[in-house]
Amino acid sequence: MVKLNRIYTRTGDDGTTGLVDGSRTPKDAARMAAIGDVDEANSTIGVAVVALRAAGLDLAWLPALLERIQNDLFDLGADIATPSAGEDDDFAPSEMTLRIVASQVARLEDEIDRMNAELGALTSFILPGGTAPAAALHVARATVRRAERAGVAAAREVAINPLALAYLNRLSDYLFVAARAVNQKAGGDVLWRPGATR
């Protein structure tokens, strides 16, 4: 798998970076923007995990699920960094190729449904806040949305695994519901009051 003896290689000093197949691409290519946004999203989820553990809420199961998602996001970054094998590429994983698969998307959907079953129906849009861990989850949600937009933009230029894009779409929903679940433990959602601040 991965073995890093040196952190800097100088190979990217010319403004290019290596893809999984050994080819090189400009660092500002749409594919690389998507990979960077996925990395940033992963980092914001890490901040949310730390905030959750510090808050001491009765949600011990959530940090472990978020860490599993962080691992998925590394797989997803590798997926985007692996060029398509051609028109017949079905984006199936192999021993040497990481790809997001349908079961990873389905797992997010199952978790969304499980959490949502414990929440009241929304009667208004909610503001991204409440508790510190919920606010961190909302930052992660917004960052994942940006990663999804970057992935969609990259897919206009190069072939991207459709399940990677579906995973990002579902992940932002997951983080929204997780933020609601956190706030439910500490007073509930912060509701938007249309026009109230005029």
CSV table of C-alpha atoms in Angstrom, one decimal:
chain,number,residue,atom,x,y,z
A,1,MET,CA,0.0,0.0,0.0
A,2,VAL,CA,1.5,3.3,1.1
A,3,LYS,CA,5.0,3.8,2.3
A,4,LEU,CA,6.3,7.4,2.8
A,5,ASN,CA,10.0,7.8,3.5
A,6,ARG,CA,10.1,11.4,2.5
A,7,ILE,CA,7.4,14.1,2.7
A,8,TYR,CA,8.8,16.3,-0.1
A,9,THR,CA,9.9,15.0,-3.5
A,10,ARG,CA,10.3,18.2,-5.5
A,11,THR,CA,8.5,16.5,-8.4
A,12,GLY,CA,5.6,18.9,-8.1
A,13,ASP,CA,7.8,22.1,-8.3
A,14,ASP,CA,6.8,22.4,-12.0
A,15,GLY,CA,3.1,22.8,-11.1
A,16,THR,CA,2.1,19.2,-11.8
A,17,THR,CA,1.2,16.3,-9.6
A,18,GLY,CA,1.1,12.5,-10.0
A,19,LEU,CA,-2.1,10.5,-10.4
A,20,VAL,CA,-2.5,6.8,-9.3
A,21,ASP,CA,-1.6,5.5,-12.8
A,22,GLY,CA,1.7,7.4,-12.8
A,23,SER,CA,0.6,10.1,-15.2
A,24,ARG,CA,1.0,13.7,-14.3
A,25,THR,CA,-1.6,16.5,-14.3
A,26,PRO,CA,-1.6,20.2,-13.5
A,27,LYS,CA,-2.2,21.0,-9.9
A,28,ASP,CA,-5.0,23.4,-10.8
A,29,ALA,CA,-6.8,20.8,-13.0
A,30,ALA,CA,-10.5,20.2,-12.2
A,31,ARG,CA,-9.7,16.7,-11.0
A,32,MET,CA,-7.2,18.0,-8.5
A,33,ALA,CA,-9.6,20.7,-7.3
A,34,ALA,CA,-12.0,17.9,-6.5
A,35,ILE,CA,-9.4,15.9,-4.7
A,36,GLY,CA,-8.3,19.0,-2.7
A,37,ASP,CA,-11.9,19.7,-1.7
A,38,VAL,CA,-12.4,16.1,-0.6
A,39,ASP,CA,-9.3,16.4,1.5
A,40,GLU,CA,-10.5,19.6,3.1
A,41,ALA,CA,-13.9,18.0,3.8
A,42,ASN,CA,-12.1,15.1,5.5
A,43,SER,CA,-10.2,17.5,7.6
A,44,THR,CA,-13.4,19.4,8.7
A,45,ILE,CA,-14.9,16.0,9.7
A,46,GLY,CA,-11.9,15.4,11.9
A,47,VAL,CA,-12.5,18.7,13.6
A,48,ALA,CA,-16.2,17.6,14.2
A,49,VAL,CA,-14.9,14.3,15.7
A,50,VAL,CA,-12.7,16.2,18.2
A,51,ALA,CA,-15.6,18.6,19.1
A,52,LEU,CA,-18.0,15.7,19.6
A,53,ARG,CA,-15.6,13.9,21.9
A,54,ALA,CA,-14.9,17.1,23.9
A,55,ALA,CA,-18.6,17.8,24.3
A,56,GLY,CA,-19.4,14.7,26.3
A,57,LEU,CA,-22.8,14.2,24.7
A,58,ASP,CA,-24.6,10.9,24.8
A,59,LEU,CA,-23.5,10.2,21.2
A,60,ALA,CA,-20.6,7.8,21.6
A,61,TRP,CA,-21.5,6.0,18.4
A,62,LEU,CA,-21.1,9.1,16.2
A,63,PRO,CA,-17.3,9.7,16.3
A,64,ALA,CA,-16.6,6.1,15.2
A,65,LEU,CA,-19.0,6.4,12.3
A,66,LEU,CA,-17.4,9.7,11.3
A,67,GLU,CA,-13.9,8.2,11.4
A,68,ARG,CA,-15.2,5.4,9.1
A,69,ILE,CA,-16.4,8.1,6.7
A,70,GLN,CA,-13.0,9.7,6.9
A,71,ASN,CA,-11.5,6.5,5.7
A,72,ASP,CA,-14.1,6.3,2.9
A,73,LEU,CA,-13.1,9.8,1.9
A,74,PHE,CA,-9.4,8.7,1.5
A,75,ASP,CA,-10.8,5.9,-0.8
A,76,LEU,CA,-12.8,8.5,-2.6
A,77,GLY,CA,-9.8,10.7,-3.2
A,78,ALA,CA,-7.9,7.7,-4.5
A,79,ASP,CA,-10.9,6.9,-6.8
A,80,ILE,CA,-10.9,10.4,-8.3
A,81,ALA,CA,-7.1,10.3,-8.6
A,82,THR,CA,-7.3,7.1,-10.7
A,83,PRO,CA,-7.9,7.9,-14.3
A,84,SER,CA,-10.6,5.9,-16.1
A,85,ALA,CA,-9.4,2.9,-18.1
A,86,GLY,CA,-11.5,4.0,-21.1
A,87,GLU,CA,-15.1,4.0,-22.4
A,88,ASP,CA,-15.8,0.5,-21.1
A,89,ASP,CA,-14.6,1.3,-17.5
A,90,ASP,CA,-17.4,0.4,-15.1
A,91,PHE,CA,-15.4,1.8,-12.2
A,92,ALA,CA,-15.3,-1.6,-10.4
A,93,PRO,CA,-12.7,-1.9,-7.7
A,94,SER,CA,-9.8,-4.3,-8.1
A,95,GLU,CA,-6.9,-5.4,-6.1
A,96,MET,CA,-4.9,-2.4,-7.3
A,97,THR,CA,-7.7,0.2,-7.8
A,98,LEU,CA,-9.8,1.8,-5.1
A,99,ARG,CA,-13.3,2.7,-6.1
A,100,ILE,CA,-16.3,3.8,-4.1
A,101,VAL,CA,-18.9,1.1,-4.3
A,102,ALA,CA,-22.7,1.0,-3.9
A,103,SER,CA,-22.6,-0.5,-0.4
A,104,GLN,CA,-20.7,2.6,0.9
A,105,VAL,CA,-23.5,4.9,-0.4
A,106,ALA,CA,-26.2,2.5,1.0
A,107,ARG,CA,-24.5,2.6,4.4
A,108,LEU,CA,-24.8,6.4,4.5
A,109,GLU,CA,-28.5,6.1,3.6
A,110,ASP,CA,-29.1,3.5,6.3
A,111,GLU,CA,-27.5,5.8,8.9
A,112,ILE,CA,-29.4,8.8,7.7
A,113,ASP,CA,-32.7,6.9,8.0
A,114,ARG,CA,-31.7,5.6,11.5
A,115,MET,CA,-30.8,9.1,12.8
A,116,ASN,CA,-33.8,10.8,11.1
A,117,ALA,CA,-36.3,8.3,12.7
A,118,GLU,CA,-35.3,9.9,16.1
A,119,LEU,CA,-35.8,13.5,15.0
A,120,GLY,CA,-38.9,15.6,14.7
A,121,ALA,CA,-40.1,16.8,11.3
A,122,LEU,CA,-38.6,20.0,10.1
A,123,THR,CA,-41.0,23.0,10.1
A,124,SER,CA,-38.4,25.5,9.0
A,125,PHE,CA,-34.9,25.7,7.6
A,126,ILE,CA,-32.3,25.6,10.3
A,127,LEU,CA,-29.4,27.8,11.0
A,128,PRO,CA,-25.9,26.1,11.1
A,129,GLY,CA,-25.2,26.4,14.8
A,130,GLY,CA,-26.5,25.3,18.2
A,131,THR,CA,-23.7,23.3,19.9
A,132,ALA,CA,-20.0,23.5,19.0
A,133,PRO,CA,-20.0,19.9,17.5
A,134,ALA,CA,-23.2,20.6,15.5
A,135,ALA,CA,-21.7,23.8,14.1
A,136,ALA,CA,-18.6,21.8,13.2
A,137,LEU,CA,-20.7,19.2,11.4
A,138,HIS,CA,-22.5,22.0,9.5
A,139,VAL,CA,-19.1,23.3,8.4
A,140,ALA,CA,-18.2,19.8,7.3
A,141,ARG,CA,-21.5,19.6,5.4
A,142,ALA,CA,-20.9,22.8,3.5
A,143,THR,CA,-17.4,21.7,2.7
A,144,VAL,CA,-18.7,18.4,1.4
A,145,ARG,CA,-21.2,20.3,-0.8
A,146,ARG,CA,-18.2,22.2,-2.3
A,147,ALA,CA,-16.3,18.9,-2.9
A,148,GLU,CA,-19.4,17.6,-4.7
A,149,ARG,CA,-19.6,20.6,-6.9
A,150,ALA,CA,-15.9,20.3,-7.7
A,151,GLY,CA,-16.4,16.6,-8.5
A,152,VAL,CA,-19.3,17.4,-10.8
A,153,ALA,CA,-17.1,20.0,-12.6
A,154,ALA,CA,-14.3,17.5,-12.9
A,155,ALA,CA,-16.7,15.0,-14.4
A,156,ARG,CA,-17.3,17.4,-17.3
A,157,GLU,CA,-13.6,17.1,-18.2
A,158,VAL,CA,-12.6,13.5,-17.2
A,159,ALA,CA,-14.5,10.3,-16.4
A,160,ILE,CA,-15.3,10.2,-12.7
A,161,ASN,CA,-16.9,7.3,-10.9
A,162,PRO,CA,-20.7,8.2,-10.5
A,163,LEU,CA,-20.7,6.4,-7.1
A,164,ALA,CA,-18.1,8.8,-5.9
A,165,LEU,CA,-20.4,11.7,-6.7
A,166,ALA,CA,-23.4,9.9,-5.2
A,167,TYR,CA,-21.3,9.3,-2.0
A,168,LEU,CA,-20.6,13.0,-1.6
A,169,ASN,CA,-24.2,14.0,-2.3
A,170,ARG,CA,-25.4,11.5,0.4
A,171,LEU,CA,-22.6,12.5,2.8
A,172,SER,CA,-23.8,16.1,3.0
A,173,ASP,CA,-27.2,14.8,3.9
A,174,TYR,CA,-25.7,12.6,6.5
A,175,LEU,CA,-23.8,15.4,8.1
A,176,PHE,CA,-27.0,17.6,8.1
A,177,VAL,CA,-28.9,14.9,10.0
A,178,ALA,CA,-26.0,14.2,12.3
A,179,ALA,CA,-25.9,17.9,13.2
A,180,ARG,CA,-29.6,17.8,14.0
A,181,ALA,CA,-29.1,14.6,16.1
A,182,VAL,CA,-26.3,16.4,18.1
A,183,ASN,CA,-28.5,19.5,18.7
A,184,GLN,CA,-31.4,17.4,19.8
A,185,LYS,CA,-29.2,16.3,22.8
A,186,ALA,CA,-28.7,20.0,23.7
A,187,GLY,CA,-31.8,22.0,23.2
A,188,GLY,CA,-32.8,21.4,19.6
A,189,ASP,CA,-32.3,23.1,16.2
A,190,VAL,CA,-31.8,26.8,15.7
A,191,LEU,CA,-34.6,27.7,13.4
A,192,TRP,CA,-34.5,30.3,10.6
A,193,ARG,CA,-37.1,33.0,11.1
A,194,PRO,CA,-37.7,34.5,7.6
A,195,GLY,CA,-37.6,38.3,7.7
A,196,ALA,CA,-37.2,38.4,11.5
A,197,THR,CA,-34.0,40.5,11.4
A,198,ARG,CA,-35.3,43.3,9.1
